[in-house]
Amino acid sequence: LNSTFNGVLPLFTSLLPKQGLGVSSNNRIPATFVLYQNHPNPFNPTTQIEYGLPMQSSVKLTIHNLLGQEVARLVEGEQDAGFYRVQWSGRNATGTAVASGVYLYRIQAGNFVKTSKMLFLK
């Protein structure tokens, strides 16, 4: 758990097994929009991506290959202010395992946009 969360455990976990995703939230609210480095990185078979929203926002969190093509959409929709954690299992939108390599994860929340790199190793 990222130290920014001060050891606060998620209030709920919702698993979406078809895409190998899990999303959770807790009751703390960040001062600004933030996207943390995924962990573990490099990863196999799963990694966690954490982000924070200072206000209710329309959020889209996507995974892209180095050609800029969208591989998976992890989150899309309105979310309340707070910290969130999403688990990605290295699978694309159809549930097929992706190849080893560098991937980009990108968040769009309100006017906030940030992209970071991660490494998937098989």
mmCIF file of C-alpha atoms in Angstrom:
data_model
loop_
_atom_site.group_PDB
_atom_site.id
_atom_site.type_symbol
_atom_site.label_atom_id
_atom_site.label_comp_id
_atom_site.label_asym_id
_atom_site.label_seq_id
_atom_site.Cartn_x
_atom_site.Cartn_y
_atom_site.Cartn_z
ATOM 1 C CA LEU A 1 0.000 0.000 0.000
ATOM 2 C CA ASN A 2 1.423 3.402 -0.942
ATOM 3 C CA SER A 3 2.503 5.368 2.116
ATOM 4 C CA THR A 4 0.276 8.247 1.017
ATOM 5 C CA PHE A 5 -2.692 6.153 2.128
ATOM 6 C CA ASN A 6 -1.310 6.092 5.714
ATOM 7 C CA GLY A 7 -2.273 2.453 6.175
ATOM 8 C CA VAL A 8 -5.992 3.061 5.608
ATOM 9 C CA LEU A 9 -7.532 -0.098 4.205
ATOM 10 C CA PRO A 10 -10.076 0.007 1.378
ATOM 11 C CA LEU A 11 -13.721 0.126 2.401
ATOM 12 C CA PHE A 12 -14.786 -2.123 -0.430
ATOM 13 C CA THR A 13 -13.371 -4.184 -3.259
ATOM 14 C CA SER A 14 -15.217 -4.923 -6.448
ATOM 15 C CA LEU A 15 -13.698 -7.584 -8.693
ATOM 16 C CA LEU A 16 -14.418 -7.762 -12.388
ATOM 17 C CA PRO A 17 -12.982 -11.204 -13.260
ATOM 18 C CA LYS A 18 -13.681 -11.022 -17.006
ATOM 19 C CA GLN A 19 -11.010 -8.352 -17.391
ATOM 20 C CA GLY A 20 -9.029 -9.273 -14.277
ATOM 21 C CA LEU A 21 -9.631 -5.912 -12.631
ATOM 22 C CA GLY A 22 -10.352 -4.857 -9.083
ATOM 23 C CA VAL A 23 -11.302 -1.363 -7.958
ATOM 24 C CA SER A 24 -11.386 -0.123 -4.407
ATOM 25 C CA SER A 25 -11.696 3.176 -2.597
ATOM 26 C CA ASN A 26 -11.340 4.552 0.929
ATOM 27 C CA ASN A 27 -12.727 7.540 2.804
ATOM 28 C CA ARG A 28 -9.684 9.884 2.582
ATOM 29 C CA ILE A 29 -9.643 12.793 0.127
ATOM 30 C CA PRO A 30 -6.452 14.108 -1.548
ATOM 31 C CA ALA A 31 -5.696 17.823 -1.899
ATOM 32 C CA THR A 32 -4.940 17.506 -5.643
ATOM 33 C CA PHE A 33 -5.361 15.036 -8.483
ATOM 34 C CA VAL A 34 -2.641 12.395 -8.351
ATOM 35 C CA LEU A 35 -1.572 9.270 -10.267
ATOM 36 C CA TYR A 36 1.013 7.069 -8.533
ATOM 37 C CA GLN A 37 3.563 4.737 -10.081
ATOM 38 C CA ASN A 38 2.112 1.251 -10.465
ATOM 39 C CA HIS A 39 3.416 -1.449 -8.150
ATOM 40 C CA PRO A 40 4.989 -3.853 -8.442
ATOM 41 C CA ASN A 41 6.870 -2.628 -11.487
ATOM 42 C CA PRO A 42 7.985 -4.635 -13.398
ATOM 43 C CA PHE A 43 5.063 -6.983 -12.809
ATOM 44 C CA ASN A 44 3.748 -10.471 -13.505
ATOM 45 C CA PRO A 45 0.936 -11.442 -13.342
ATOM 46 C CA THR A 46 -0.788 -8.365 -11.835
ATOM 47 C CA THR A 47 -0.053 -4.772 -10.883
ATOM 48 C CA GLN A 48 -1.886 -2.087 -8.953
ATOM 49 C CA ILE A 49 -2.470 1.471 -10.109
ATOM 50 C CA GLU A 50 -3.447 4.022 -7.463
ATOM 51 C CA TYR A 51 -4.844 7.498 -7.976
ATOM 52 C CA GLY A 52 -6.571 10.238 -6.041
ATOM 53 C CA LEU A 53 -9.383 12.627 -6.851
ATOM 54 C CA PRO A 54 -9.876 15.825 -4.803
ATOM 55 C CA MET A 55 -13.458 16.189 -6.096
ATOM 56 C CA GLN A 56 -16.105 14.144 -7.885
ATOM 57 C CA SER A 57 -14.859 13.724 -11.448
ATOM 58 C CA SER A 58 -15.444 11.942 -14.701
ATOM 59 C CA VAL A 59 -12.552 9.452 -14.773
ATOM 60 C CA LYS A 60 -11.052 7.416 -17.578
ATOM 61 C CA LEU A 61 -8.066 5.163 -16.843
ATOM 62 C CA THR A 62 -6.659 3.330 -19.851
ATOM 63 C CA ILE A 63 -3.723 1.102 -20.783
ATOM 64 C CA HIS A 64 -1.906 1.728 -24.086
ATOM 65 C CA ASN A 65 0.875 -0.008 -25.982
ATOM 66 C CA LEU A 66 3.884 1.972 -27.224
ATOM 67 C CA LEU A 67 2.128 2.598 -30.542
ATOM 68 C CA GLY A 68 -0.501 4.556 -28.607
ATOM 69 C CA GLN A 69 -3.224 1.966 -29.191
ATOM 70 C CA GLU A 70 -5.646 1.421 -26.318
ATOM 71 C CA VAL A 71 -5.191 -2.075 -24.895
ATOM 72 C CA ALA A 72 -7.659 -1.932 -22.003
ATOM 73 C CA ARG A 73 -9.998 0.522 -20.322
ATOM 74 C CA LEU A 74 -9.864 -0.008 -16.575
ATOM 75 C CA VAL A 75 -12.142 2.786 -15.369
ATOM 76 C CA GLU A 76 -14.678 4.975 -17.118
ATOM 77 C CA GLY A 77 -17.320 7.032 -15.385
ATOM 78 C CA GLU A 78 -18.074 9.380 -12.507
ATOM 79 C CA GLN A 79 -16.233 8.769 -9.235
ATOM 80 C CA ASP A 80 -16.468 10.512 -5.882
ATOM 81 C CA ALA A 81 -13.494 12.303 -4.342
ATOM 82 C CA GLY A 82 -11.045 9.921 -2.668
ATOM 83 C CA PHE A 83 -8.214 7.485 -3.315
ATOM 84 C CA TYR A 84 -8.659 4.504 -5.620
ATOM 85 C CA ARG A 85 -6.727 1.375 -6.463
ATOM 86 C CA VAL A 86 -7.189 -0.595 -9.690
ATOM 87 C CA GLN A 87 -5.649 -3.979 -10.371
ATOM 88 C CA TRP A 88 -4.626 -4.900 -13.922
ATOM 89 C CA SER A 89 -3.839 -8.499 -14.832
ATOM 90 C CA GLY A 90 -2.017 -7.861 -18.121
ATOM 91 C CA ARG A 91 -5.056 -8.635 -20.267
ATOM 92 C CA ASN A 92 -6.563 -6.623 -23.090
ATOM 93 C CA ALA A 93 -10.201 -5.572 -23.491
ATOM 94 C CA THR A 94 -11.172 -9.021 -24.823
ATOM 95 C CA GLY A 95 -9.479 -10.840 -21.922
ATOM 96 C CA THR A 96 -6.443 -12.039 -23.900
ATOM 97 C CA ALA A 97 -3.046 -11.854 -22.167
ATOM 98 C CA VAL A 98 -0.837 -9.116 -23.608
ATOM 99 C CA ALA A 99 2.793 -9.622 -24.678
ATOM 100 C CA SER A 100 5.706 -8.748 -22.419
ATOM 101 C CA GLY A 101 6.842 -5.168 -22.801
ATOM 102 C CA VAL A 102 6.397 -1.546 -21.828
ATOM 103 C CA TYR A 103 2.855 -0.238 -21.476
ATOM 104 C CA LEU A 104 1.512 3.205 -20.679
ATOM 105 C CA TYR A 105 -1.309 3.897 -18.274
ATOM 106 C CA ARG A 106 -3.174 7.164 -18.607
ATOM 107 C CA ILE A 107 -5.694 8.887 -16.404
ATOM 108 C CA GLN A 108 -8.062 11.646 -17.446
ATOM 109 C CA ALA A 109 -10.024 13.150 -14.556
ATOM 110 C CA GLY A 110 -11.582 16.545 -15.105
ATOM 111 C CA ASN A 111 -8.786 18.695 -16.587
ATOM 112 C CA PHE A 112 -6.095 16.438 -15.071
ATOM 113 C CA VAL A 113 -4.254 14.160 -17.519
ATOM 114 C CA LYS A 114 -1.180 12.091 -16.672
ATOM 115 C CA THR A 115 0.580 9.141 -18.301
ATOM 116 C CA SER A 116 3.128 6.778 -16.719
ATOM 117 C CA LYS A 117 5.094 3.737 -17.905
ATOM 118 C CA MET A 118 5.037 0.172 -16.588
ATOM 119 C CA LEU A 119 6.800 -3.034 -17.570
ATOM 120 C CA PHE A 120 5.028 -6.389 -17.971
ATOM 121 C CA LEU A 121 7.354 -9.406 -17.900
ATOM 122 C CA LYS A 122 6.232 -12.962 -18.592
#
